[in-house]
Amino acid sequence: QLTQSPSSLSASVGDRVTITCRSSQGISSFLAWYQQKPGKAPKLLIYAASTLQSGVPSRFSGSESVTDFTLTISSLQPEDSATYYCQQLHIYPYTFGQGTRLEIK
Amino acid sequence: QVQLVESGGGVVKPGRSLRLSCVASGFTLTSYAVHWVRQAPGQGLEWVTFISHDGGNNYYADSVKGRFTISRDNSRNTVFLQMNSLRLEDTAVYYCAREDGDDYGDWFDLWGQGTLVTVSS
């Protein structure tokens, strides 16, 4: 089970934003982060906990500490307004976190 | 163009069936496992099912086990989701997604645009 927090947040352009995903059991580094905009399919941002998907801006980064995983946006941009999901791909079912809705002030 | 395209969604009454298709273009689907993920209106993402690259292995979420069946026809670069005994709570946008991976992890790197399934009496 994945517990994602916060469920929503509001931040300003240029802010540093952190979203956390905690697993109830060890999942090694089998965690991915996705961005979803309204009416669109999810888009892969980070895989293997910390590897940036090709074409994704470098302001996005991922890190892990045992069962805690973090997505960081170093300098928030207007186009980052979206919902973000973590997903564990270690054991079936491949569960998603509850999502974090990010709003730009 | 590398893409996945879902089709087959629509409005159906409870208890009825529907079959979704996911067609790959621009690449050979044979090399990849494929998943279905759904999203109920206003809700988060829910993983539904998986099929291995050769069709020899699959898993299902408890919420659909015994009612949904995933299959694939690699000669047609297509994955199917047969949905039987549909319930109101199956109403969602259904996405197919391609799985890629290496020794350090797996990930869904390509998603379709989704197809809407509405179960309503």
PDB file of C-alpha atoms in Angstrom:
ATOM      1  CA  GLN A   1       0.000   0.000   0.000  1.00  0.00           C
ATOM      2  CA  LEU A   2       1.166   3.479  -0.900  1.00  0.00           C
ATOM      3  CA  THR A   3       0.357   6.579   1.127  1.00  0.00           C
ATOM      4  CA  GLN A   4       0.875   9.779  -0.821  1.00  0.00           C
ATOM      5  CA  SER A   5       0.940  13.230   0.740  1.00  0.00           C
ATOM      6  CA  PRO A   6      -0.197  15.897   0.639  1.00  0.00           C
ATOM      7  CA  SER A   7      -3.453  15.321  -1.210  1.00  0.00           C
ATOM      8  CA  SER A   8      -3.301  18.870  -2.510  1.00  0.00           C
ATOM      9  CA  LEU A   9      -1.049  21.874  -2.351  1.00  0.00           C
ATOM     10  CA  SER A  10      -0.796  25.379  -3.686  1.00  0.00           C
ATOM     11  CA  ALA A  11       2.538  27.005  -4.482  1.00  0.00           C
ATOM     12  CA  SER A  12       3.955  29.935  -6.385  1.00  0.00           C
ATOM     13  CA  VAL A  13       6.057  30.004  -9.514  1.00  0.00           C
ATOM     14  CA  GLY A  14       9.680  29.476  -8.562  1.00  0.00           C
ATOM     15  CA  ASP A  15       8.877  27.586  -5.351  1.00  0.00           C
ATOM     16  CA  ARG A  16      10.447  24.271  -4.448  1.00  0.00           C
ATOM     17  CA  VAL A  17       7.744  21.616  -4.088  1.00  0.00           C
ATOM     18  CA  THR A  18       7.982  18.189  -2.481  1.00  0.00           C
ATOM     19  CA  ILE A  19       5.518  15.315  -2.699  1.00  0.00           C
ATOM     20  CA  THR A  20       5.985  12.178  -0.625  1.00  0.00           C
ATOM     21  CA  CYS A  21       4.970   8.570  -1.127  1.00  0.00           C
ATOM     22  CA  ARG A  22       5.377   6.024   1.680  1.00  0.00           C
ATOM     23  CA  SER A  23       5.180   2.308   1.095  1.00  0.00           C
ATOM     24  CA  SER A  24       3.887  -0.046   3.782  1.00  0.00           C
ATOM     25  CA  GLN A  25       6.490  -2.615   2.752  1.00  0.00           C
ATOM     26  CA  GLY A  26       9.823  -2.725   1.016  1.00  0.00           C
ATOM     27  CA  ILE A  27       9.555  -2.182  -2.731  1.00  0.00           C
ATOM     28  CA  SER A  28      13.242  -1.718  -3.482  1.00  0.00           C
ATOM     29  CA  SER A  29      13.443   1.083  -6.051  1.00  0.00           C
ATOM     30  CA  PHE A  30      10.441  -0.098  -8.035  1.00  0.00           C
ATOM     31  CA  LEU A  31       8.595   3.195  -7.877  1.00  0.00           C
ATOM     32  CA  ALA A  32       7.521   5.591 -10.612  1.00  0.00           C
ATOM     33  CA  TRP A  33       6.036   9.075 -10.643  1.00  0.00           C
ATOM     34  CA  TYR A  34       3.477  10.328 -13.169  1.00  0.00           C
ATOM     35  CA  GLN A  35       1.969  13.685 -14.006  1.00  0.00           C
ATOM     36  CA  GLN A  36      -1.621  13.914 -15.184  1.00  0.00           C
ATOM     37  CA  LYS A  37      -3.359  16.971 -16.568  1.00  0.00           C
ATOM     38  CA  PRO A  38      -7.161  17.186 -16.849  1.00  0.00           C
ATOM     39  CA  GLY A  39      -8.558  15.076 -19.660  1.00  0.00           C
ATOM     40  CA  LYS A  40      -5.172  13.610 -20.498  1.00  0.00           C
ATOM     41  CA  ALA A  41      -3.406  10.315 -19.917  1.00  0.00           C
ATOM     42  CA  PRO A  42      -0.732  10.126 -17.235  1.00  0.00           C
ATOM     43  CA  LYS A  43       2.801  10.984 -18.290  1.00  0.00           C
ATOM     44  CA  LEU A  44       5.864   9.245 -16.890  1.00  0.00           C
ATOM     45  CA  LEU A  45       8.249  11.587 -15.059  1.00  0.00           C
ATOM     46  CA  ILE A  46      10.523   9.418 -12.917  1.00  0.00           C
ATOM     47  CA  TYR A  47      11.182   5.671 -12.828  1.00  0.00           C
ATOM     48  CA  ALA A  48      13.275   3.407 -10.629  1.00  0.00           C
ATOM     49  CA  ALA A  49      12.651   5.969  -7.876  1.00  0.00           C
ATOM     50  CA  SER A  50      15.174   8.512  -9.156  1.00  0.00           C
ATOM     51  CA  THR A  51      15.755   8.163 -12.908  1.00  0.00           C
ATOM     52  CA  LEU A  52      14.429  11.018 -15.004  1.00  0.00           C
ATOM     53  CA  GLN A  53      12.462   9.943 -18.048  1.00  0.00           C
ATOM     54  CA  SER A  54      13.855  11.214 -21.331  1.00  0.00           C
ATOM     55  CA  GLY A  55      12.433  14.602 -22.282  1.00  0.00           C
ATOM     56  CA  VAL A  56      11.275  15.509 -18.766  1.00  0.00           C
ATOM     57  CA  PRO A  57      12.647  18.843 -17.495  1.00  0.00           C
ATOM     58  CA  SER A  58      15.532  18.584 -15.066  1.00  0.00           C
ATOM     59  CA  ARG A  59      13.641  20.557 -12.409  1.00  0.00           C
ATOM     60  CA  PHE A  60      11.896  17.256 -11.627  1.00  0.00           C
ATOM     61  CA  SER A  61      13.797  14.785  -9.454  1.00  0.00           C
ATOM     62  CA  GLY A  62      13.090  11.726  -7.357  1.00  0.00           C
ATOM     63  CA  SER A  63      14.726  10.269  -4.289  1.00  0.00           C
ATOM     64  CA  GLU A  64      14.224   7.413  -1.864  1.00  0.00           C
ATOM     65  CA  SER A  65      14.966   6.515   1.713  1.00  0.00           C
ATOM     66  CA  VAL A  66      14.053   2.913   2.527  1.00  0.00           C
ATOM     67  CA  THR A  67      10.249   3.001   2.124  1.00  0.00           C
ATOM     68  CA  ASP A  68       9.868   6.770   1.704  1.00  0.00           C
ATOM     69  CA  PHE A  69       9.961   8.240  -1.781  1.00  0.00           C
ATOM     70  CA  THR A  70       9.983  11.888  -2.772  1.00  0.00           C
ATOM     71  CA  LEU A  71       9.217  13.809  -5.938  1.00  0.00           C
ATOM     72  CA  THR A  72      10.734  17.285  -5.973  1.00  0.00           C
ATOM     73  CA  ILE A  73      10.132  20.136  -8.361  1.00  0.00           C
ATOM     74  CA  SER A  74      13.029  22.492  -7.812  1.00  0.00           C
ATOM     75  CA  SER A  75      11.530  25.640  -9.351  1.00  0.00           C
ATOM     76  CA  LEU A  76       7.815  25.456 -10.018  1.00  0.00           C
ATOM     77  CA  GLN A  77       6.591  26.540 -13.452  1.00  0.00           C
ATOM     78  CA  PRO A  78       3.019  27.409 -14.523  1.00  0.00           C
ATOM     79  CA  GLU A  79       2.824  24.301 -16.721  1.00  0.00           C
ATOM     80  CA  ASP A  80       3.450  22.083 -13.672  1.00  0.00           C
ATOM     81  CA  SER A  81      -0.142  22.542 -12.521  1.00  0.00           C
ATOM     82  CA  ALA A  82      -1.407  18.947 -12.545  1.00  0.00           C
ATOM     83  CA  THR A  83      -2.104  15.905 -10.396  1.00  0.00           C
ATOM     84  CA  TYR A  84       0.880  13.738  -9.523  1.00  0.00           C
ATOM     85  CA  TYR A  85       0.783  10.019  -8.748  1.00  0.00           C
ATOM     86  CA  CYS A  86       3.324   7.562  -7.419  1.00  0.00           C
ATOM     87  CA  GLN A  87       3.118   3.882  -8.358  1.00  0.00           C
ATOM     88  CA  GLN A  88       4.847   0.813  -6.974  1.00  0.00           C
ATOM     89  CA  LEU A  89       5.855  -1.838  -9.521  1.00  0.00           C
ATOM     90  CA  HIS A  90       7.390  -4.337  -7.144  1.00  0.00           C
ATOM     91  CA  ILE A  91       4.468  -6.625  -6.394  1.00  0.00           C
ATOM     92  CA  TYR A  92       0.998  -7.137  -7.875  1.00  0.00           C
ATOM     93  CA  PRO A  93      -1.327  -5.330  -7.745  1.00  0.00           C
ATOM     94  CA  TYR A  94       0.762  -2.432  -9.038  1.00  0.00           C
ATOM     95  CA  THR A  95      -0.873   0.165  -6.807  1.00  0.00           C
ATOM     96  CA  PHE A  96      -0.953   3.922  -7.224  1.00  0.00           C
ATOM     97  CA  GLY A  97      -0.856   6.558  -4.556  1.00  0.00           C
ATOM     98  CA  GLN A  98      -3.986   8.611  -3.997  1.00  0.00           C
ATOM     99  CA  GLY A  99      -2.637  11.539  -5.991  1.00  0.00           C
ATOM    100  CA  THR A 100      -1.510  15.082  -5.204  1.00  0.00           C
ATOM    101  CA  ARG A 101      -3.261  17.980  -6.875  1.00  0.00           C
ATOM    102  CA  LEU A 102      -0.790  20.813  -7.412  1.00  0.00           C
ATOM    103  CA  GLU A 103      -2.162  24.299  -7.962  1.00  0.00           C
ATOM    104  CA  ILE A 104      -0.179  27.343  -8.980  1.00  0.00           C
ATOM    105  CA  LYS A 105      -0.998  30.435  -6.924  1.00  0.00           C
TER     106      LYS A 105
ATOM    107  CA  GLN B   1       4.203   7.622 -34.683  1.00  0.00           C
ATOM    108  CA  VAL B   2       4.622   5.524 -31.561  1.00  0.00           C
ATOM    109  CA  GLN B   3       1.255   5.297 -29.851  1.00  0.00           C
ATOM    110  CA  LEU B   4      -1.424   3.180 -28.231  1.00  0.00           C
ATOM    111  CA  VAL B   5      -5.042   3.697 -29.206  1.00  0.00           C
ATOM    112  CA  GLU B   6      -7.928   2.310 -27.160  1.00  0.00           C
ATOM    113  CA  SER B   7     -11.424   1.728 -28.478  1.00  0.00           C
ATOM    114  CA  GLY B   8     -14.604  -0.106 -27.581  1.00  0.00           C
ATOM    115  CA  GLY B   9     -15.908   2.032 -24.753  1.00  0.00           C
ATOM    116  CA  GLY B  10     -19.502   3.097 -24.484  1.00  0.00           C
ATOM    117  CA  VAL B  11     -22.642   3.012 -22.387  1.00  0.00           C
ATOM    118  CA  VAL B  12     -23.785  -0.393 -21.151  1.00  0.00           C
ATOM    119  CA  LYS B  13     -26.330  -1.665 -18.646  1.00  0.00           C
ATOM    120  CA  PRO B  14     -25.290  -3.430 -15.443  1.00  0.00           C
ATOM    121  CA  GLY B  15     -24.638  -7.120 -15.958  1.00  0.00           C
ATOM    122  CA  ARG B  16     -23.794  -6.721 -19.636  1.00  0.00           C
ATOM    123  CA  SER B  17     -20.433  -7.114 -21.394  1.00  0.00           C
ATOM    124  CA  LEU B  18     -18.022  -4.953 -23.334  1.00  0.00           C
ATOM    125  CA  ARG B  19     -14.699  -5.606 -25.055  1.00  0.00           C
ATOM    126  CA  LEU B  20     -12.005  -2.970 -25.210  1.00  0.00           C
ATOM    127  CA  SER B  21      -9.129  -2.981 -27.681  1.00  0.00           C
ATOM    128  CA  CYS B  22      -5.694  -1.409 -27.444  1.00  0.00           C
ATOM    129  CA  VAL B  23      -3.868  -1.166 -30.751  1.00  0.00           C
ATOM    130  CA  ALA B  24      -0.187  -0.321 -30.951  1.00  0.00           C
ATOM    131  CA  SER B  25       1.375   1.539 -33.838  1.00  0.00           C
ATOM    132  CA  GLY B  26       4.916   2.658 -34.563  1.00  0.00           C
ATOM    133  CA  PHE B  27       6.438  -0.222 -32.603  1.00  0.00           C
ATOM    134  CA  THR B  28       6.091  -3.966 -32.096  1.00  0.00           C
ATOM    135  CA  LEU B  29       3.857  -4.720 -29.151  1.00  0.00           C
ATOM    136  CA  THR B  30       5.217  -8.282 -28.999  1.00  0.00           C
ATOM    137  CA  SER B  31       8.208  -7.085 -27.016  1.00  0.00           C
ATOM    138  CA  TYR B  32       6.204  -5.562 -24.208  1.00  0.00           C
ATOM    139  CA  ALA B  33       3.911  -6.418 -21.340  1.00  0.00           C
ATOM    140  CA  VAL B  34       0.709  -4.377 -21.352  1.00  0.00           C
ATOM    141  CA  HIS B  35      -1.483  -3.148 -18.527  1.00  0.00           C
ATOM    142  CA  TRP B  36      -4.956  -1.667 -18.201  1.00  0.00           C
ATOM    143  CA  VAL B  37      -5.456   1.157 -15.723  1.00  0.00           C
ATOM    144  CA  ARG B  38      -8.769   2.838 -15.053  1.00  0.00           C
ATOM    145  CA  GLN B  39      -9.886   6.125 -13.582  1.00  0.00           C
ATOM    146  CA  ALA B  40     -13.391   6.660 -12.268  1.00  0.00           C
ATOM    147  CA  PRO B  41     -14.801  10.172 -12.748  1.00  0.00           C
ATOM    148  CA  GLY B  42     -12.994  12.606 -10.471  1.00  0.00           C
ATOM    149  CA  GLN B  43     -10.986   9.814  -8.864  1.00  0.00           C
ATOM    150  CA  GLY B  44      -7.430   8.519  -8.892  1.00  0.00           C
ATOM    151  CA  LEU B  45      -5.759   5.848 -10.950  1.00  0.00           C
ATOM    152  CA  GLU B  46      -6.541   2.173 -10.326  1.00  0.00           C
ATOM    153  CA  TRP B  47      -4.438  -0.611 -11.801  1.00  0.00           C
ATOM    154  CA  VAL B  48      -6.713  -3.286 -13.348  1.00  0.00           C
ATOM    155  CA  THR B  49      -4.761  -6.029 -15.088  1.00  0.00           C
ATOM    156  CA  PHE B  50      -1.551  -7.080 -16.835  1.00  0.00           C
ATOM    157  CA  ILE B  51      -0.544  -9.472 -19.591  1.00  0.00           C
ATOM    158  CA  SER B  52       3.019 -10.565 -20.313  1.00  0.00           C
ATOM    159  CA  HIS B  53       4.633  -9.994 -23.686  1.00  0.00           C
ATOM    160  CA  ASP B  54       3.822 -13.516 -24.872  1.00  0.00           C
ATOM    161  CA  GLY B  55       0.421 -13.770 -23.200  1.00  0.00           C
ATOM    162  CA  GLY B  56       1.618 -16.522 -20.894  1.00  0.00           C
ATOM    163  CA  ASN B  57       1.143 -14.630 -17.658  1.00  0.00           C
ATOM    164  CA  ASN B  58      -1.454 -12.261 -16.263  1.00  0.00           C
ATOM    165  CA  TYR B  59      -2.714 -10.709 -13.031  1.00  0.00           C
ATOM    166  CA  TYR B  60      -5.948  -8.994 -12.032  1.00  0.00           C
ATOM    167  CA  ALA B  61      -7.071  -6.574  -9.380  1.00  0.00           C
ATOM    168  CA  ASP B  62      -9.402  -8.198  -6.861  1.00  0.00           C
ATOM    169  CA  SER B  63     -12.147  -5.793  -7.946  1.00  0.00           C
ATOM    170  CA  VAL B  64     -12.308  -7.353 -11.437  1.00  0.00           C
ATOM    171  CA  LYS B  65     -11.045 -10.899 -10.884  1.00  0.00           C
ATOM    172  CA  GLY B  66     -13.412 -13.460 -12.381  1.00  0.00           C
ATOM    173  CA  ARG B  67     -15.226 -10.840 -14.471  1.00  0.00           C
ATOM    174  CA  PHE B  68     -12.516  -9.319 -16.686  1.00  0.00           C
ATOM    175  CA  THR B  69     -10.171 -11.179 -19.020  1.00  0.00           C
ATOM    176  CA  ILE B  70      -7.103  -9.755 -20.694  1.00  0.00           C
ATOM    177  CA  SER B  71      -5.747 -11.270 -23.901  1.00  0.00           C
ATOM    178  CA  ARG B  72      -3.555 -10.297 -26.806  1.00  0.00           C
ATOM    179  CA  ASP B  73      -3.113 -10.963 -30.507  1.00  0.00           C
ATOM    180  CA  ASN B  74       0.478 -10.125 -31.318  1.00  0.00           C
ATOM    181  CA  SER B  75      -0.116 -10.661 -35.029  1.00  0.00           C
ATOM    182  CA  ARG B  76      -2.481  -7.692 -34.864  1.00  0.00           C
ATOM    183  CA  ASN B  77      -0.390  -5.680 -32.382  1.00  0.00           C
ATOM    184  CA  THR B  78      -3.479  -5.597 -30.165  1.00  0.00           C
ATOM    185  CA  VAL B  79      -4.422  -6.250 -26.539  1.00  0.00           C
ATOM    186  CA  PHE B  80      -8.009  -6.849 -25.496  1.00  0.00           C
ATOM    187  CA  LEU B  81      -9.957  -6.439 -22.281  1.00  0.00           C
ATOM    188  CA  GLN B  82     -13.127  -8.494 -22.103  1.00  0.00           C
ATOM    189  CA  MET B  83     -15.371  -7.086 -19.378  1.00  0.00           C
ATOM    190  CA  ASN B  84     -18.292  -9.223 -18.247  1.00  0.00           C
ATOM    191  CA  SER B  85     -20.906  -8.763 -15.524  1.00  0.00           C
ATOM    192  CA  LEU B  86     -20.286  -5.038 -15.520  1.00  0.00           C
ATOM    193  CA  ARG B  87     -21.185  -3.059 -12.417  1.00  0.00           C
ATOM    194  CA  LEU B  88     -21.942   0.587 -11.811  1.00  0.00           C
ATOM    195  CA  GLU B  89     -18.570   0.937 -10.107  1.00  0.00           C
ATOM    196  CA  ASP B  90     -16.762  -0.130 -13.292  1.00  0.00           C
ATOM    197  CA  THR B  91     -17.625   3.240 -14.815  1.00  0.00           C
ATOM    198  CA  ALA B  92     -14.296   4.839 -15.694  1.00  0.00           C
ATOM    199  CA  VAL B  93     -11.875   5.897 -18.361  1.00  0.00           C
ATOM    200  CA  TYR B  94      -9.818   2.841 -19.257  1.00  0.00           C
ATOM    201  CA  TYR B  95      -6.216   3.341 -20.316  1.00  0.00           C
ATOM    202  CA  CYS B  96      -3.853   0.770 -21.745  1.00  0.00           C
ATOM    203  CA  ALA B  97      -0.182   1.271 -20.958  1.00  0.00           C
ATOM    204  CA  ARG B  98       3.060  -0.262 -22.155  1.00  0.00           C
ATOM    205  CA  GLU B  99       5.466  -1.566 -19.553  1.00  0.00           C
ATOM    206  CA  ASP B 100       9.184  -1.190 -19.969  1.00  0.00           C
ATOM    207  CA  GLY B 101      11.907  -1.992 -17.507  1.00  0.00           C
ATOM    208  CA  ASP B 102      15.404  -3.092 -16.629  1.00  0.00           C
ATOM    209  CA  ASP B 103      17.188  -4.639 -13.671  1.00  0.00           C
ATOM    210  CA  TYR B 104      16.468  -1.561 -11.559  1.00  0.00           C
ATOM    211  CA  GLY B 105      12.794  -1.084 -12.135  1.00  0.00           C
ATOM    212  CA  ASP B 106       9.722  -1.198 -14.325  1.00  0.00           C
ATOM    213  CA  TRP B 107       7.603   1.648 -15.550  1.00  0.00           C
ATOM    214  CA  PHE B 108       4.681   2.566 -17.813  1.00  0.00           C
ATOM    215  CA  ASP B 109       6.302   4.697 -20.469  1.00  0.00           C
ATOM    216  CA  LEU B 110       3.550   4.876 -23.060  1.00  0.00           C
ATOM    217  CA  TRP B 111      -0.180   5.353 -22.454  1.00  0.00           C
ATOM    218  CA  GLY B 112      -3.170   5.472 -24.722  1.00  0.00           C
ATOM    219  CA  GLN B 113      -5.623   8.365 -24.700  1.00  0.00           C
ATOM    220  CA  GLY B 114      -8.236   6.326 -22.851  1.00  0.00           C
ATOM    221  CA  THR B 115     -11.735   5.074 -23.633  1.00  0.00           C
ATOM    222  CA  LEU B 116     -14.756   5.837 -21.474  1.00  0.00           C
ATOM    223  CA  VAL B 117     -16.910   3.018 -20.156  1.00  0.00           C
ATOM    224  CA  THR B 118     -20.190   4.047 -18.558  1.00  0.00           C
ATOM    225  CA  VAL B 119     -22.276   1.441 -16.760  1.00  0.00           C
ATOM    226  CA  SER B 120     -25.760   2.764 -16.205  1.00  0.00           C
ATOM    227  CA  SER B 121     -29.273   1.417 -16.012  1.00  0.00           C
TER     228      SER B 121
END
